[in-house]
């Protein structure tokens, strides 16, 4: 299995070697370390050099849009040329806490999609309370490579539009929460070849580990839940989602 979205550069992870070992023991053989600002982008690249089975995403998340300018974009571009950088991410729109900077968020997202297109790499999109604007923007600035909407929480109708734009969807701990009925409904309807597994660790810890730090080994619980929702074997979920991730990230 592949955890396509892990924040292993976060402060709580001073034990990455053990985290990677525990993941491997559970069959999570590959981890994509996602970044959210310039510093975490550099750290993600560094981790990918230390561990064969860690790949990186680099990019500036909408919550950190204040550090986005021509200079930081150039730095991201340099980092993104690394062989093990498999996508520009996570980037996107987030109007949940801050929505008085929508134009700046859009500008940063468009510039980073254009960078991904120039480098022939996919984008990993974060979208929170912004689906209308997101779809409009992606239609006008379409990623050239098949790309990923991470921690997808939108409707199936939005997912249909996004699939036409070349998107797949990754799901994490939320699918195990008892109040996640709408996400479960979306997973049920989506074709399995559009589904990838993620943890978004250290956040979004799945049941039964709520309250503990999340880590890539817990992808197993996401795979198990998806196998129940879609009524297919966990082996098939593991096999197909791994193929999906390998295809998307060209690994
Ligand atoms: Ni994330």
Coordinates of N, CA and C and ligand atoms in Angstrom, one line a residue:
X1 N 0.8 -1.2 0.0 CA 0.0 0.0 0.0 C 0.9 1.3 0.0
X2 N 0.3 2.3 -0.4 CA 1.0 3.6 -0.5 C 0.2 4.7 0.3
X3 N 0.8 5.3 1.3 CA 0.2 6.4 2.0 C 0.6 7.6 1.1
X4 N -0.4 8.2 0.4 CA -0.1 9.2 -0.6 C 0.0 10.6 0.0
X5 N -0.3 10.7 1.3 CA -0.3 12.1 1.9 C 0.1 12.0 3.4
X6 N 1.3 12.2 3.7 CA 1.8 12.2 5.1 C 2.7 13.4 5.4
X7 N 2.5 14.0 6.6 CA 3.3 15.1 6.9 C 4.4 14.7 7.9
X8 N 5.4 14.0 7.4 CA 6.4 13.4 8.2 C 7.5 14.5 8.6
X9 N 7.3 15.7 8.1 CA 8.3 16.7 8.5 C 7.8 17.5 9.7
X10 N 6.6 17.2 10.2 CA 6.0 17.9 11.3 C 6.8 17.6 12.6
X11 N 6.8 18.6 13.5 CA 7.6 18.5 14.7 C 7.5 17.2 15.5
X12 N 6.3 16.7 15.6 CA 6.1 15.4 16.4 C 6.9 14.2 15.9
X13 N 7.3 14.3 14.6 CA 8.0 13.1 14.0 C 9.5 13.2 14.1
X14 N 10.0 12.9 15.3 CA 11.5 12.8 15.5 C 12.0 11.4 15.4
X15 N 11.0 10.5 15.0 CA 11.3 9.0 14.9 C 11.0 8.5 13.6
X16 N 11.3 9.2 12.5 CA 10.8 8.8 11.2 C 11.3 7.3 10.8
X17 N 12.5 7.0 11.2 CA 13.0 5.6 10.8 C 12.0 4.6 11.4
X18 N 11.6 4.8 12.7 CA 10.7 3.8 13.3 C 9.3 3.8 12.7
X19 N 8.9 5.1 12.3 CA 7.6 5.2 11.7 C 7.6 4.5 10.3
X20 N 8.6 4.6 9.6 CA 8.8 3.9 8.3 C 8.8 2.4 8.5
X21 N 9.5 2.0 9.5 CA 9.6 0.5 9.8 C 8.2 0.0 10.1
X22 N 7.5 0.7 11.0 CA 6.2 0.2 11.4 C 5.2 0.1 10.3
X23 N 5.4 1.1 9.4 CA 4.5 1.2 8.2 C 4.8 -0.1 7.3
X24 N 6.1 -0.3 7.1 CA 6.5 -1.5 6.2 C 6.0 -2.8 6.8
X25 N 6.0 -2.9 8.1 CA 5.5 -4.1 8.8 C 4.1 -4.4 8.5
X26 N 3.3 -3.3 8.3 CA 1.9 -3.4 8.0 C 1.6 -3.4 6.5
X27 N 2.6 -3.4 5.7 CA 2.4 -3.5 4.3 C 2.3 -2.1 3.6
X28 N 2.6 -1.1 4.3 CA 2.6 0.3 3.7 C 4.0 0.5 3.3
X29 N 4.3 0.2 2.0 CA 5.7 0.1 1.6 C 6.2 1.5 1.1
X30 N 5.3 2.4 0.7 CA 5.7 3.6 0.1 C 5.0 4.8 0.8
X31 N 5.7 5.9 1.0 CA 5.0 7.1 1.6 C 5.3 8.3 0.8
X32 N 4.3 9.1 0.5 CA 4.5 10.4 -0.1 C 4.4 11.5 1.0
X33 N 5.5 12.2 1.2 CA 5.6 13.2 2.2 C 5.1 14.5 1.6
X34 N 4.1 15.1 2.1 CA 3.5 16.3 1.6 C 4.0 17.5 2.3
X35 N 4.2 18.6 1.6 CA 4.7 19.9 2.2 C 3.5 20.9 2.2
X36 N 3.8 22.0 2.9 CA 2.7 23.1 3.0 C 3.4 24.5 3.0
X37 N 4.7 24.5 3.0 CA 5.4 25.8 2.9 C 6.8 25.6 2.4
X38 N 7.6 26.6 2.3 CA 8.9 26.4 1.8 C 9.8 25.5 2.7
X39 N 9.7 25.8 4.0 CA 10.5 25.0 4.9 C 10.2 23.5 4.9
X40 N 8.9 23.2 5.0 CA 8.5 21.7 4.9 C 8.8 21.1 3.5
X41 N 8.8 22.0 2.5 CA 9.2 21.4 1.2 C 10.6 21.0 1.2
X42 N 11.5 21.8 1.7 CA 12.9 21.5 1.8 C 13.1 20.2 2.7
X43 N 12.4 20.1 3.8 CA 12.5 19.0 4.7 C 12.0 17.7 4.0
X44 N 10.9 17.9 3.2 CA 10.4 16.7 2.5 C 11.4 16.1 1.5
X45 N 12.0 17.0 0.8 CA 13.1 16.6 -0.2 C 14.2 15.9 0.6
X46 N 14.6 16.5 1.8 CA 15.6 15.9 2.6 C 15.3 14.4 3.0
X47 N 14.0 14.3 3.5 CA 13.6 12.9 3.9 C 13.6 11.9 2.8
X48 N 13.2 12.4 1.6 CA 13.2 11.5 0.4 C 14.6 11.1 0.0
X49 N 15.6 11.8 0.4 CA 17.0 11.4 0.2 C 17.5 10.4 1.2
X50 N 16.9 10.5 2.4 CA 17.3 9.6 3.5 C 16.7 8.2 3.4
X51 N 15.5 8.2 2.8 CA 14.7 6.9 2.8 C 14.3 6.6 1.3
X52 N 14.7 5.4 0.9 CA 14.3 5.0 -0.5 C 12.9 5.1 -0.8
X53 N 12.0 4.7 0.2 CA 10.6 4.5 0.0 C 9.8 5.8 0.3
X54 N 10.5 6.9 0.6 CA 9.7 8.2 0.8 C 9.9 9.1 -0.5
X55 N 8.8 9.5 -1.0 CA 8.8 10.5 -2.1 C 8.3 11.8 -1.6
X56 N 8.4 12.9 -2.3 CA 8.0 14.2 -1.8 C 7.0 14.9 -2.7
X57 N 6.3 15.8 -2.0 CA 5.5 16.9 -2.7 C 6.1 18.2 -2.2
X58 N 6.2 19.2 -3.1 CA 6.6 20.5 -2.6 C 5.6 21.5 -3.0
X59 N 5.3 22.5 -2.2 CA 4.3 23.5 -2.5 C 3.9 24.4 -1.3
X60 N 3.2 25.4 -1.6 CA 2.7 26.3 -0.5 C 1.2 26.3 -0.4
X61 N 0.8 25.8 0.8 CA -0.6 25.6 1.2 C -1.3 27.0 1.3
X62 N -2.6 27.0 1.1 CA -3.3 28.3 1.2 C -3.2 29.0 2.5
X63 N -3.1 28.2 3.6 CA -3.0 28.8 4.9 C -1.6 29.6 5.1
X64 N -0.7 29.2 4.2 CA 0.7 29.9 4.3 C 0.9 30.8 3.1
X65 N -0.2 31.3 2.5 CA -0.1 32.1 1.3 C 0.6 33.4 1.5
X66 N 0.8 33.8 2.8 CA 1.5 35.1 3.0 C 3.0 34.9 2.6
X67 N 3.5 33.7 2.6 CA 4.9 33.6 2.2 C 5.1 33.3 0.7
X68 N 3.9 33.4 0.0 CA 4.0 33.2 -1.5 C 4.3 34.5 -2.2
X69 N 5.4 34.4 -3.0 CA 5.8 35.5 -3.9 C 6.7 35.0 -5.0
X70 N 7.2 35.9 -5.8 CA 8.0 35.4 -6.9 C 9.2 34.6 -6.5
X71 N 9.8 35.1 -5.3 CA 11.0 34.5 -4.8 C 10.7 33.0 -4.3
X72 N 9.7 32.9 -3.5 CA 9.4 31.6 -2.9 C 8.9 30.6 -4.1
X73 N 8.3 31.2 -5.1 CA 7.8 30.3 -6.2 C 9.1 29.8 -6.9
X74 N 10.1 30.6 -7.1 CA 11.3 30.2 -7.7 C 12.0 29.1 -6.9
X75 N 12.0 29.2 -5.6 CA 12.6 28.2 -4.7 C 11.8 26.9 -4.8
X76 N 10.5 27.0 -4.9 CA 9.7 25.8 -5.0 C 10.0 25.1 -6.4
X77 N 10.2 25.9 -7.4 CA 10.5 25.3 -8.7 C 11.8 24.6 -8.7
X78 N 12.8 25.1 -8.0 CA 14.1 24.5 -7.9 C 14.0 23.1 -7.2
X79 N 13.2 23.1 -6.1 CA 13.0 21.9 -5.3 C 12.2 20.9 -6.1
X80 N 11.2 21.4 -6.9 CA 10.3 20.5 -7.6 C 11.0 19.7 -8.7
X81 N 12.2 20.2 -9.1 CA 12.9 19.5 -10.2 C 13.6 18.2 -9.7
X82 N 13.6 18.0 -8.4 CA 14.2 16.8 -7.8 C 13.5 15.6 -8.3
X83 N 14.3 14.5 -8.6 CA 13.7 13.3 -9.1 C 12.6 12.6 -8.3
X84 N 12.8 12.8 -7.0 CA 11.8 12.1 -6.1 C 10.6 13.0 -5.7
X85 N 10.6 14.2 -6.2 CA 9.4 15.1 -6.0 C 8.4 14.7 -7.1
X86 N 7.3 14.1 -6.6 CA 6.3 13.5 -7.5 C 5.1 14.4 -7.8
X87 N 5.0 15.5 -7.1 CA 3.9 16.4 -7.4 C 4.1 17.7 -6.7
X88 N 3.3 18.7 -7.2 CA 3.3 20.0 -6.5 C 2.1 20.0 -5.5
X89 N 2.4 20.1 -4.2 CA 1.4 20.0 -3.2 C 1.9 20.1 -1.8
X90 N 1.0 20.3 -0.8 CA -0.4 20.5 -1.1 C -0.7 22.0 -1.3
X91 N -1.4 22.2 -2.4 CA -1.8 23.6 -2.7 C -3.3 23.7 -2.9
X92 N -3.9 24.9 -2.8 CA -5.3 24.9 -3.0 C -6.0 26.1 -2.5
X93 N -7.2 26.0 -2.0 CA -8.0 27.1 -1.5 C -8.6 26.6 -0.1
X94 N -8.5 27.5 0.9 CA -9.1 27.2 2.2 C -9.7 28.4 2.8
X95 N -11.0 28.5 2.7 CA -11.8 29.6 3.2 C -12.3 29.4 4.6
X96 N -11.8 28.3 5.3 CA -12.4 28.0 6.6 C -12.2 29.0 7.7
X97 N -10.9 29.3 7.9 CA -10.5 30.3 8.9 C -10.3 31.7 8.4
X98 N -9.7 31.7 7.2 CA -9.4 33.0 6.6 C -10.0 33.1 5.2
X99 N -10.8 34.1 4.9 CA -11.4 34.2 3.6 C -11.4 35.6 3.0
X100 N -10.6 36.5 3.7 CA -10.5 37.8 3.2 C -9.3 37.9 2.3
X101 N -8.7 36.8 1.9 CA -7.5 36.8 1.0 C -7.7 35.9 -0.2
X102 N -9.0 35.8 -0.6 CA -9.3 34.8 -1.7 C -8.5 35.0 -2.9
X103 N -8.3 36.3 -3.3 CA -7.6 36.6 -4.6 C -6.2 36.1 -4.5
X104 N -5.6 36.4 -3.3 CA -4.2 35.9 -3.2 C -4.1 34.4 -3.2
X105 N -5.0 33.7 -2.5 CA -5.0 32.3 -2.5 C -5.1 31.7 -4.0
X106 N -6.0 32.4 -4.7 CA -6.2 31.9 -6.1 C -5.0 32.1 -7.0
X107 N -4.4 33.3 -6.8 CA -3.2 33.7 -7.5 C -2.1 32.6 -7.2
X108 N -1.9 32.3 -5.9 CA -0.8 31.3 -5.6 C -1.2 29.9 -6.2
X109 N -2.4 29.6 -6.2 CA -2.8 28.2 -6.7 C -2.6 28.2 -8.2
X110 N -3.0 29.2 -8.9 CA -2.8 29.3 -10.4 C -1.3 29.2 -10.7
X111 N -0.5 30.0 -10.0 CA 0.9 30.0 -10.3 C 1.5 28.6 -10.1
X112 N 1.1 27.9 -9.1 CA 1.6 26.6 -8.8 C 1.1 25.5 -9.7
X113 N -0.1 25.7 -10.2 CA -0.6 24.7 -11.2 C 0.2 24.9 -12.5
X114 N 0.5 26.2 -12.8 CA 1.3 26.5 -14.0 C 2.7 25.9 -13.9
X115 N 3.2 26.0 -12.7 CA 4.6 25.4 -12.5 C 4.5 23.9 -12.7
X116 N 3.5 23.2 -12.1 CA 3.3 21.8 -12.3 C 3.2 21.4 -13.8
X117 N 2.4 22.2 -14.5 CA 2.3 22.0 -16.0 C 3.6 22.1 -16.7
X118 N 4.4 23.1 -16.3 CA 5.7 23.3 -16.9 C 6.6 22.2 -16.7
X119 N 6.6 21.6 -15.5 CA 7.5 20.5 -15.1 C 6.9 19.1 -15.4
X120 N 5.6 19.1 -15.9 CA 5.0 17.9 -16.3 C 4.7 17.0 -15.1
X121 N 4.3 17.6 -14.0 CA 4.0 16.9 -12.7 C 2.6 17.1 -12.3
X122 N 2.0 16.2 -11.6 CA 0.6 16.4 -11.1 C 0.5 17.4 -10.0
X123 N -0.7 17.8 -9.6 CA -0.9 18.7 -8.4 C -1.6 17.9 -7.4
X124 N -1.4 18.2 -6.1 CA -2.2 17.6 -5.0 C -2.9 18.8 -4.4
X125 N -4.2 18.7 -4.5 CA -5.1 19.9 -4.1 C -5.8 19.7 -2.8
X126 N -5.7 20.7 -2.0 CA -6.4 20.8 -0.7 C -7.6 21.8 -0.9
X127 N -8.8 21.4 -0.6 CA -9.9 22.3 -0.8 C -10.8 22.3 0.4
X128 N -11.0 23.4 1.1 CA -11.9 23.4 2.3 C -12.8 24.7 2.2
X129 N -14.1 24.4 2.2 CA -15.1 25.4 2.2 C -14.9 26.3 0.9
X130 N -14.5 25.7 -0.2 CA -14.2 26.5 -1.4 C -14.5 25.8 -2.7
X131 N -15.4 24.8 -2.6 CA -15.5 23.9 -3.8 C -16.0 24.6 -5.1
X132 N -16.9 25.6 -4.9 CA -17.4 26.3 -6.1 C -16.3 27.1 -6.8
X133 N -15.5 27.8 -6.0 CA -14.4 28.6 -6.6 C -13.3 27.6 -7.2
X134 N -13.1 26.5 -6.4 CA -12.1 25.5 -6.9 C -12.4 24.9 -8.2
X135 N -13.7 24.5 -8.4 CA -14.0 23.9 -9.7 C -13.9 24.9 -10.8
X136 N -14.4 26.2 -10.6 CA -14.3 27.2 -11.6 C -12.8 27.5 -12.0
X137 N -11.9 27.5 -10.9 CA -10.5 27.8 -11.2 C -9.8 26.6 -11.9
X138 N -10.2 25.4 -11.5 CA -9.5 24.3 -12.2 C -10.0 24.1 -13.7
X139 N -11.2 24.5 -13.9 CA -11.7 24.5 -15.3 C -10.9 25.5 -16.2
X140 N -10.6 26.7 -15.6 CA -9.9 27.7 -16.3 C -8.4 27.5 -16.3
X141 N -7.9 26.7 -15.3 CA -6.4 26.5 -15.3 C -6.2 25.0 -15.0
X142 N -6.4 24.3 -16.1 CA -6.5 22.8 -15.9 C -5.1 22.2 -15.8
X143 N -4.9 21.4 -14.7 CA -3.6 20.6 -14.6 C -3.4 19.7 -15.8
X144 N -2.2 19.7 -16.4 CA -1.9 18.9 -17.6 C -1.9 17.4 -17.2
X145 N -1.3 17.1 -16.1 CA -1.2 15.7 -15.7 C -2.4 15.3 -14.8
X146 N -2.8 14.0 -14.9 CA -3.9 13.5 -13.9 C -3.4 13.8 -12.5
X147 N -4.3 14.4 -11.7 CA -4.0 14.9 -10.4 C -4.8 14.4 -9.3
X148 N -4.6 14.9 -8.1 CA -5.2 14.4 -6.9 C -5.9 15.4 -6.0
X149 N -7.1 15.2 -5.6 CA -7.8 16.0 -4.6 C -7.7 15.2 -3.3
X150 N -6.9 15.8 -2.3 CA -6.6 15.0 -1.1 C -7.7 15.2 0.0
X151 N -7.9 14.2 0.8 CA -8.9 14.3 1.9 C -10.2 14.8 1.4
X152 N -10.7 14.2 0.3 CA -11.9 14.7 -0.4 C -13.1 14.7 0.5
X153 N -13.8 15.8 0.6 CA -15.0 15.9 1.4 C -16.2 16.5 0.7
X154 N -16.0 16.7 -0.6 CA -17.1 17.3 -1.4 C -18.2 16.3 -1.8
X155 N -19.1 16.8 -2.6 CA -20.2 15.9 -3.0 C -19.8 15.0 -4.2
X156 N -20.7 14.0 -4.5 CA -20.4 13.2 -5.6 C -20.5 14.0 -6.9
X157 N -21.5 14.9 -7.0 CA -21.7 15.8 -8.2 C -20.4 16.5 -8.5
X158 N -19.8 17.1 -7.5 CA -18.5 17.8 -7.7 C -17.4 16.8 -8.1
X159 N -17.4 15.7 -7.5 CA -16.4 14.6 -7.9 C -16.5 14.3 -9.4
X160 N -17.8 14.2 -9.9 CA -18.0 13.9 -11.3 C -17.3 14.9 -12.2
X161 N -17.5 16.2 -11.8 CA -16.9 17.3 -12.6 C -15.4 17.1 -12.5
X162 N -14.9 16.9 -11.3 CA -13.4 16.8 -11.1 C -12.8 15.6 -11.9
X163 N -13.5 14.5 -11.9 CA -13.0 13.3 -12.7 C -12.8 13.7 -14.1
X164 N -13.8 14.5 -14.7 CA -13.7 14.9 -16.1 C -12.4 15.8 -16.3
X165 N -12.0 16.5 -15.2 CA -10.8 17.3 -15.3 C -9.5 16.5 -15.0
X166 N -9.7 15.2 -14.8 CA -8.5 14.3 -14.6 C -8.2 14.0 -13.2
X167 N -9.1 14.2 -12.3 CA -8.7 14.1 -10.8 C -9.1 12.7 -10.3
X168 N -8.3 12.2 -9.4 CA -8.6 11.1 -8.5 C -8.7 11.7 -7.1
X169 N -9.1 10.8 -6.1 CA -9.4 11.3 -4.8 C -8.7 10.4 -3.7
X170 N -8.1 11.1 -2.7 CA -7.6 10.2 -1.6 C -8.4 10.5 -0.4
X171 N -8.5 9.4 0.4 CA -9.3 9.4 1.6 C -8.5 8.9 2.8
X172 N -8.7 9.5 3.9 CA -8.0 9.1 5.2 C -9.0 8.8 6.3
X173 N -8.5 9.1 7.5 CA -9.2 8.7 8.7 C -10.7 9.0 8.8
X174 N -11.1 10.1 8.1 CA -12.5 10.5 8.1 C -13.4 9.4 7.7
X175 N -13.1 8.5 6.8 CA -14.0 7.5 6.4 C -14.3 6.5 7.6
X176 N -13.5 6.5 8.6 CA -13.8 5.7 9.8 C -14.6 6.4 10.9
X177 N -14.9 7.7 10.7 CA -15.6 8.4 11.7 C -17.1 8.1 11.6
X178 N -17.8 8.0 12.7 CA -19.2 7.6 12.7 C -20.1 8.8 12.1
X179 N -19.6 10.0 12.1 CA -20.3 11.1 11.5 C -20.0 11.4 10.1
X180 N -19.3 10.5 9.4 CA -18.8 10.8 8.0 C -19.7 10.2 7.0
X181 N -21.0 10.2 7.2 CA -21.9 9.5 6.3 C -21.8 10.0 4.8
X182 N -21.6 11.3 4.6 CA -21.6 11.8 3.3 C -20.3 11.4 2.5
X183 N -19.2 11.3 3.3 CA -18.0 10.9 2.6 C -18.1 9.4 2.3
X184 N -18.7 8.6 3.1 CA -18.9 7.2 2.9 C -19.8 7.0 1.6
X185 N -20.8 7.8 1.5 CA -21.6 7.8 0.3 C -20.8 8.1 -1.0
X186 N -19.9 9.0 -0.9 CA -19.1 9.4 -2.1 C -18.2 8.2 -2.4
X187 N -17.6 7.6 -1.4 CA -16.7 6.5 -1.6 C -17.4 5.3 -2.3
X188 N -18.7 5.1 -1.8 CA -19.5 4.1 -2.4 C -19.7 4.2 -3.9
X189 N -19.9 5.5 -4.3 CA -20.3 5.7 -5.7 C -19.0 5.9 -6.6
X190 N -17.9 6.3 -6.1 CA -16.7 6.5 -6.9 C -16.2 5.2 -7.5
X191 N -15.7 5.2 -8.7 CA -15.0 4.0 -9.2 C -13.7 3.8 -8.4
X192 N -13.4 2.5 -8.1 CA -12.3 2.2 -7.3 C -11.0 2.6 -7.9
X193 N -11.0 2.8 -9.3 CA -9.7 3.2 -9.9 C -9.5 4.7 -9.8
X194 N -10.4 5.4 -9.1 CA -10.2 6.8 -8.8 C -9.8 7.1 -7.3
X195 N -9.6 6.0 -6.6 CA -9.5 6.1 -5.1 C -8.0 5.8 -4.7
X196 N -7.5 6.7 -3.8 CA -6.1 6.4 -3.3 C -6.3 6.5 -1.7
X197 N -5.2 6.0 -1.0 CA -5.3 6.0 0.4 C -4.3 7.0 1.0
X198 N -4.7 7.6 2.1 CA -3.8 8.6 2.7 C -4.0 8.5 4.2
X199 N -3.0 9.1 5.0 CA -3.3 9.3 6.4 C -3.5 10.8 6.7
X200 N -2.8 11.7 6.0 CA -2.7 13.1 6.4 C -2.1 13.2 7.8
X201 N -1.3 12.2 8.2 CA -0.7 12.2 9.5 C 0.2 13.4 9.7
X202 N 0.3 14.0 10.9 CA -0.1 13.4 12.2 C -1.6 13.7 12.5
X203 N -2.3 14.3 11.5 CA -3.8 14.6 11.8 C -4.6 13.4 11.4
X204 N -6.0 13.6 11.6 CA -7.0 12.7 11.1 C -6.8 11.2 11.5
X205 N -6.4 11.0 12.7 CA -6.2 9.6 13.2 C -7.5 8.8 13.0
X206 N -7.4 7.6 12.4 CA -8.6 6.8 12.2 C -9.0 6.1 13.5
X207 N -10.3 5.8 13.6 CA -10.8 4.8 14.6 C -10.0 3.5 14.4
X208 N -9.4 2.8 15.4 CA -9.7 3.0 16.8 C -8.6 3.7 17.6
X209 N -7.8 4.6 16.9 CA -6.7 5.3 17.5 C -6.9 6.8 17.8
X210 N -8.2 7.2 17.8 CA -8.5 8.6 18.0 C -7.8 9.1 19.2
X211 N -7.2 10.3 19.1 CA -6.5 10.9 20.3 C -5.0 10.7 20.2
X212 N -4.6 9.6 19.5 CA -3.1 9.4 19.3 C -2.6 10.1 18.1
X213 N -1.3 10.2 18.0 CA -0.7 10.7 16.8 C -1.0 9.7 15.6
X214 N -1.3 10.2 14.5 CA -1.5 9.3 13.3 C -0.2 9.1 12.7
X215 N -0.1 7.9 12.0 CA 1.1 7.6 11.2 C 0.8 6.7 10.1
X216 N 1.7 6.6 9.1 CA 1.4 5.9 7.8 C 0.9 4.4 8.0
X217 N 1.4 3.7 9.1 CA 0.9 2.3 9.3 C -0.6 2.2 9.3
X218 N -1.3 3.3 9.7 CA -2.7 3.3 9.9 C -3.5 3.3 8.6
X219 N -2.8 3.4 7.5 CA -3.4 3.3 6.2 C -4.2 2.0 6.1
X220 N -3.8 1.0 6.8 CA -4.4 -0.3 6.8 C -5.9 -0.1 7.2
X221 N -6.2 0.7 8.2 CA -7.6 0.9 8.7 C -8.4 1.6 7.6
X222 N -7.8 2.5 6.8 CA -8.5 3.2 5.8 C -8.9 2.1 4.7
X223 N -7.9 1.3 4.3 CA -8.1 0.2 3.3 C -9.2 -0.7 3.8
X224 N -9.2 -1.0 5.1 CA -10.2 -2.0 5.6 C -11.6 -1.3 5.5
X225 N -11.7 -0.1 5.8 CA -13.0 0.6 5.8 C -13.5 0.7 4.3
X226 N -12.6 1.0 3.4 CA -13.0 1.1 2.0 C -13.4 -0.2 1.5
X227 N -12.7 -1.3 1.9 CA -13.1 -2.6 1.5 C -14.6 -2.9 2.0
X228 N -14.9 -2.5 3.2 CA -16.3 -2.7 3.7 C -17.3 -1.9 2.9
X229 N -16.9 -0.6 2.7 CA -17.9 0.3 2.0 C -18.2 -0.2 0.6
X230 N -17.1 -0.7 -0.1 CA -17.3 -1.1 -1.5 C -17.5 -2.6 -1.7
X231 N -17.5 -3.3 -0.6 CA -17.7 -4.7 -0.6 C -16.8 -5.5 -1.5
X232 N -15.5 -5.1 -1.4 CA -14.4 -5.9 -2.2 C -13.3 -6.2 -1.2
X233 N -12.5 -7.2 -1.5 CA -11.5 -7.6 -0.5 C -10.5 -6.6 -0.2
X234 N -9.9 -6.6 1.0 CA -8.9 -5.6 1.4 C -7.7 -5.8 0.5
X235 N -7.4 -7.1 0.1 CA -6.3 -7.3 -0.8 C -6.5 -6.6 -2.2
X236 N -7.7 -6.6 -2.7 CA -8.0 -5.9 -3.9 C -7.9 -4.3 -3.7
X237 N -8.4 -3.9 -2.6 CA -8.3 -2.4 -2.3 C -6.8 -2.0 -2.3
X238 N -6.0 -2.9 -1.6 CA -4.6 -2.6 -1.5 C -3.9 -2.5 -2.9
X239 N -4.2 -3.6 -3.6 CA -3.6 -3.7 -5.0 C -4.0 -2.6 -5.9
X240 N -5.3 -2.3 -6.0 CA -5.8 -1.3 -6.9 C -5.4 0.1 -6.5
X241 N -5.5 0.4 -5.2 CA -5.1 1.8 -4.8 C -3.6 2.0 -5.0
X242 N -2.8 1.0 -4.8 CA -1.4 1.1 -5.0 C -1.1 1.3 -6.5
X243 N -1.8 0.6 -7.4 CA -1.6 0.9 -8.8 C -2.0 2.3 -9.2
X244 N -3.1 2.7 -8.6 CA -3.6 4.1 -8.9 C -2.6 5.1 -8.5
X245 N -2.0 4.9 -7.3 CA -1.0 5.9 -6.8 C 0.3 5.8 -7.7
X246 N 0.7 4.6 -8.0 CA 1.9 4.5 -8.9 C 1.7 5.2 -10.2
X247 N 0.5 5.0 -10.8 CA 0.2 5.6 -12.1 C 0.2 7.1 -12.0
X248 N -0.5 7.6 -10.9 CA -0.6 9.1 -10.8 C 0.8 9.8 -10.6
X249 N 1.5 9.2 -9.7 CA 2.8 9.8 -9.3 C 4.0 9.3 -10.1
X250 N 3.7 8.4 -11.0 CA 4.8 7.8 -11.9 C 5.9 7.2 -11.1
X251 N 5.6 6.4 -10.1 CA 6.6 5.7 -9.2 C 6.5 4.2 -9.4
Ligands
LIG1 NI1 -2.3 17.6 4.5

